[in-house]
PDB file of C-alpha atoms in Angstrom:
ATOM      1  CA  MET W   1      88.393  73.180  -8.499  1.00  0.00           C
ATOM      2  CA  ASN W   2      87.841  71.518  -5.108  1.00  0.00           C
ATOM      3  CA  ASP W   3      91.605  71.026  -4.762  1.00  0.00           C
ATOM      4  CA  VAL W   4      92.171  74.753  -5.246  1.00  0.00           C
ATOM      5  CA  LEU W   5      89.492  75.690  -2.718  1.00  0.00           C
ATOM      6  CA  HIS W   6      90.809  73.113  -0.234  1.00  0.00           C
ATOM      7  CA  GLY W   7      94.353  74.454  -0.710  1.00  0.00           C
ATOM      8  CA  LEU W   8      93.213  78.040  -0.193  1.00  0.00           C
ATOM      9  CA  GLY W   9      91.343  77.082   2.964  1.00  0.00           C
ATOM     10  CA  ALA W  10      94.313  75.158   4.333  1.00  0.00           C
ATOM     11  CA  ALA W  11      96.653  78.051   3.532  1.00  0.00           C
ATOM     12  CA  ALA W  12      94.339  80.488   5.320  1.00  0.00           C
ATOM     13  CA  VAL W  13      94.164  78.314   8.459  1.00  0.00           C
ATOM     14  CA  TYR W  14      97.923  77.675   8.505  1.00  0.00           C
ATOM     15  CA  GLY W  15      98.429  81.399   7.960  1.00  0.00           C
ATOM     16  CA  LEU W  16      96.304  82.197  10.995  1.00  0.00           C
ATOM     17  CA  VAL W  17      98.286  79.731  13.093  1.00  0.00           C
ATOM     18  CA  GLY W  18     101.491  81.350  11.862  1.00  0.00           C
ATOM     19  CA  LEU W  19     100.217  84.791  12.804  1.00  0.00           C
ATOM     20  CA  VAL W  20      99.227  83.606  16.275  1.00  0.00           C
ATOM     21  CA  LEU W  21     102.686  82.106  16.792  1.00  0.00           C
ATOM     22  CA  LEU W  22     104.696  85.057  15.550  1.00  0.00           C
ATOM     23  CA  GLY W  23     106.167  85.631  18.948  1.00  0.00           C
ATOM     24  CA  TYR W  24     105.486  89.349  19.102  1.00  0.00           C
ATOM     25  CA  LEU W  25     103.807  89.046  22.504  1.00  0.00           C
ATOM     26  CA  LEU W  26     106.575  86.841  23.904  1.00  0.00           C
ATOM     27  CA  ILE W  27     109.296  89.310  22.892  1.00  0.00           C
ATOM     28  CA  ASP W  28     107.166  92.161  24.216  1.00  0.00           C
ATOM     29  CA  VAL W  29     106.921  90.405  27.614  1.00  0.00           C
ATOM     30  CA  LEU W  30     110.651  89.616  27.764  1.00  0.00           C
ATOM     31  CA  THR W  31     111.809  93.154  27.024  1.00  0.00           C
ATOM     32  CA  PRO W  32     111.092  96.326  28.987  1.00  0.00           C
ATOM     33  CA  GLY W  33     108.807  98.828  27.306  1.00  0.00           C
ATOM     34  CA  LYS W  34     106.290  98.270  24.542  1.00  0.00           C
ATOM     35  CA  LEU W  35     107.702  96.922  21.282  1.00  0.00           C
ATOM     36  CA  GLY W  36     105.241  98.846  19.150  1.00  0.00           C
ATOM     37  CA  ARG W  37     106.384 102.146  20.613  1.00  0.00           C
ATOM     38  CA  LEU W  38     110.064 101.172  20.719  1.00  0.00           C
ATOM     39  CA  ILE W  39     110.193 100.119  17.082  1.00  0.00           C
ATOM     40  CA  TRP W  40     107.642 102.219  15.224  1.00  0.00           C
ATOM     41  CA  ALA W  41     107.596 105.414  17.296  1.00  0.00           C
ATOM     42  CA  ASP W  42     111.148 105.537  18.675  1.00  0.00           C
ATOM     43  CA  GLY W  43     112.903 103.790  15.764  1.00  0.00           C
ATOM     44  CA  ASN W  44     114.832 101.508  18.138  1.00  0.00           C
ATOM     45  CA  ARG W  45     117.042  99.311  15.961  1.00  0.00           C
ATOM     46  CA  ASN W  46     118.002  96.950  18.777  1.00  0.00           C
ATOM     47  CA  ALA W  47     114.359  96.086  19.456  1.00  0.00           C
ATOM     48  CA  ALA W  48     113.701  95.732  15.717  1.00  0.00           C
ATOM     49  CA  VAL W  49     116.575  93.251  15.251  1.00  0.00           C
ATOM     50  CA  LEU W  50     115.430  91.229  18.253  1.00  0.00           C
ATOM     51  CA  LEU W  51     111.818  91.048  17.076  1.00  0.00           C
ATOM     52  CA  SER W  52     112.860  90.356  13.473  1.00  0.00           C
ATOM     53  CA  SER W  53     114.964  87.378  14.518  1.00  0.00           C
ATOM     54  CA  ALA W  54     112.042  85.892  16.455  1.00  0.00           C
ATOM     55  CA  LEU W  55     109.682  86.414  13.509  1.00  0.00           C
ATOM     56  CA  LEU W  56     112.126  84.817  11.068  1.00  0.00           C
ATOM     57  CA  GLY W  57     112.733  81.919  13.442  1.00  0.00           C
ATOM     58  CA  VAL W  58     109.058  81.160  13.996  1.00  0.00           C
ATOM     59  CA  GLY W  59     108.381  81.599  10.291  1.00  0.00           C
ATOM     60  CA  GLY W  60     111.033  78.979   9.541  1.00  0.00           C
ATOM     61  CA  ILE W  61     109.525  76.573  12.049  1.00  0.00           C
ATOM     62  CA  VAL W  62     106.001  77.049  10.699  1.00  0.00           C
ATOM     63  CA  TYR W  63     107.217  76.633   7.112  1.00  0.00           C
ATOM     64  CA  THR W  64     109.087  73.429   7.952  1.00  0.00           C
ATOM     65  CA  ALA W  65     106.160  72.011   9.915  1.00  0.00           C
ATOM     66  CA  ILE W  66     103.733  72.719   7.070  1.00  0.00           C
ATOM     67  CA  ARG W  67     106.107  71.306   4.495  1.00  0.00           C
ATOM     68  CA  TYR W  68     107.163  68.108   6.230  1.00  0.00           C
ATOM     69  CA  THR W  69     104.479  67.024   8.662  1.00  0.00           C
ATOM     70  CA  TYR W  70     101.432  64.877   8.220  1.00  0.00           C
ATOM     71  CA  ASP W  71      99.373  64.737   5.035  1.00  0.00           C
ATOM     72  CA  ASP W  72      96.286  64.786   7.245  1.00  0.00           C
ATOM     73  CA  PHE W  73      95.267  68.439   7.664  1.00  0.00           C
ATOM     74  CA  GLY W  74      94.271  68.156  11.331  1.00  0.00           C
ATOM     75  CA  LYS W  75      97.477  66.396  12.356  1.00  0.00           C
ATOM     76  CA  GLY W  76      99.557  68.806  10.300  1.00  0.00           C
ATOM     77  CA  LEU W  77      97.878  71.803  11.900  1.00  0.00           C
ATOM     78  CA  LEU W  78      98.362  70.424  15.404  1.00  0.00           C
ATOM     79  CA  SER W  79     101.986  69.574  14.617  1.00  0.00           C
ATOM     80  CA  THR W  80     102.591  73.092  13.299  1.00  0.00           C
ATOM     81  CA  LEU W  81     101.097  74.613  16.427  1.00  0.00           C
ATOM     82  CA  CYS W  82     103.065  72.331  18.772  1.00  0.00           C
ATOM     83  CA  PHE W  83     106.418  72.848  17.052  1.00  0.00           C
ATOM     84  CA  GLY W  84     105.796  76.598  16.871  1.00  0.00           C
ATOM     85  CA  VAL W  85     105.064  76.818  20.586  1.00  0.00           C
ATOM     86  CA  LEU W  86     108.147  74.698  21.323  1.00  0.00           C
ATOM     87  CA  GLY W  87     110.263  77.070  19.230  1.00  0.00           C
ATOM     88  CA  LEU W  88     108.935  80.094  21.120  1.00  0.00           C
ATOM     89  CA  LEU W  89     109.592  78.419  24.458  1.00  0.00           C
ATOM     90  CA  LEU W  90     113.155  77.539  23.450  1.00  0.00           C
ATOM     91  CA  MET W  91     113.751  81.123  22.293  1.00  0.00           C
ATOM     92  CA  ALA W  92     112.499  82.401  25.652  1.00  0.00           C
ATOM     93  CA  LEU W  93     114.728  79.902  27.473  1.00  0.00           C
ATOM     94  CA  ALA W  94     117.746  80.933  25.388  1.00  0.00           C
ATOM     95  CA  PHE W  95     117.023  84.594  26.185  1.00  0.00           C
ATOM     96  CA  TRP W  96     116.753  83.811  29.901  1.00  0.00           C
ATOM     97  CA  LEU W  97     119.989  81.757  29.930  1.00  0.00           C
ATOM     98  CA  LEU W  98     121.852  84.425  27.983  1.00  0.00           C
ATOM     99  CA  ASP W  99     120.588  87.008  30.470  1.00  0.00           C
ATOM    100  CA  LEU W 100     121.940  84.874  33.350  1.00  0.00           C
ATOM    101  CA  LEU W 101     125.341  84.432  31.709  1.00  0.00           C
ATOM    102  CA  THR W 102     125.965  88.034  30.733  1.00  0.00           C
ATOM    103  CA  PRO W 103     126.523  91.182  32.806  1.00  0.00           C
ATOM    104  CA  GLY W 104     123.660  93.628  33.197  1.00  0.00           C
ATOM    105  CA  ARG W 105     120.015  93.139  32.304  1.00  0.00           C
ATOM    106  CA  LEU W 106     119.822  91.839  28.745  1.00  0.00           C
ATOM    107  CA  GLY W 107     116.302  93.158  28.179  1.00  0.00           C
ATOM    108  CA  ALA W 108     117.341  96.690  29.121  1.00  0.00           C
ATOM    109  CA  ILE W 109     120.459  96.486  26.945  1.00  0.00           C
ATOM    110  CA  LEU W 110     118.488  95.269  23.948  1.00  0.00           C
ATOM    111  CA  VAL W 111     116.015  98.133  24.056  1.00  0.00           C
ATOM    112  CA  SER W 112     118.526 100.906  24.681  1.00  0.00           C
ATOM    113  CA  THR W 113     118.764 103.553  21.992  1.00  0.00           C
ATOM    114  CA  GLU W 114     122.472 102.940  21.475  1.00  0.00           C
ATOM    115  CA  PRO W 115     123.339 100.063  19.121  1.00  0.00           C
ATOM    116  CA  HIS W 116     124.716  97.166  21.144  1.00  0.00           C
ATOM    117  CA  PRO W 117     126.420  93.937  19.992  1.00  0.00           C
ATOM    118  CA  ALA W 118     124.329  91.940  22.491  1.00  0.00           C
ATOM    119  CA  VAL W 119     121.350  92.311  20.175  1.00  0.00           C
ATOM    120  CA  TRP W 120     123.146  90.267  17.505  1.00  0.00           C
ATOM    121  CA  VAL W 121     124.007  87.548  20.029  1.00  0.00           C
ATOM    122  CA  SER W 122     120.405  87.396  21.224  1.00  0.00           C
ATOM    123  CA  ALA W 123     119.099  87.379  17.642  1.00  0.00           C
ATOM    124  CA  SER W 124     121.475  84.529  16.814  1.00  0.00           C
ATOM    125  CA  CYS W 125     120.149  82.569  19.795  1.00  0.00           C
ATOM    126  CA  ASN W 126     116.613  83.021  18.453  1.00  0.00           C
ATOM    127  CA  LEU W 127     117.573  81.780  14.999  1.00  0.00           C
ATOM    128  CA  ALA W 128     119.652  78.897  16.379  1.00  0.00           C
ATOM    129  CA  ALA W 129     116.772  77.704  18.598  1.00  0.00           C
ATOM    130  CA  ALA W 130     114.402  77.914  15.643  1.00  0.00           C
ATOM    131  CA  ALA W 131     116.806  76.032  13.383  1.00  0.00           C
ATOM    132  CA  ILE W 132     117.102  73.217  15.932  1.00  0.00           C
ATOM    133  CA  VAL W 133     113.331  72.862  16.138  1.00  0.00           C
ATOM    134  CA  ALA W 134     112.938  73.054  12.344  1.00  0.00           C
ATOM    135  CA  ALA W 135     115.632  70.403  11.839  1.00  0.00           C
ATOM    136  CA  SER W 136     113.870  68.087  14.275  1.00  0.00           C
ATOM    137  CA  ILE W 137     110.718  68.278  12.148  1.00  0.00           C
ATOM    138  CA  ALA W 138     112.179  67.189   8.829  1.00  0.00           C
TER     139      ALA W 138
END
């Protein structure tokens, strides 16, 4: 029974770390406007795809870190947090570099109401950065 309780406690703590790392705030800072309003009130698909890719990417990093890092709970938790933050930073860097290399302001393009192919490129950058970090864990 102690194993079950320990597992539930560990899952709850890892879950909280995962929620903290989700990247919602980072994407909100990088894009003009408020994501909550853009997605849920305005139904902006571009913003939804961008946020979804960041959430999937960070989720993959957190999963991989939990699965393959230290058996010691404290070290595993710290590792998960560190790799998650690294993933978010790399996603932000990829966004910034993509913005430098493309015409116009990427943030403004990605939150426009018209569907734009740039959102798929930016989403792919998020997932690629996350995959690189996840692969470095295992």
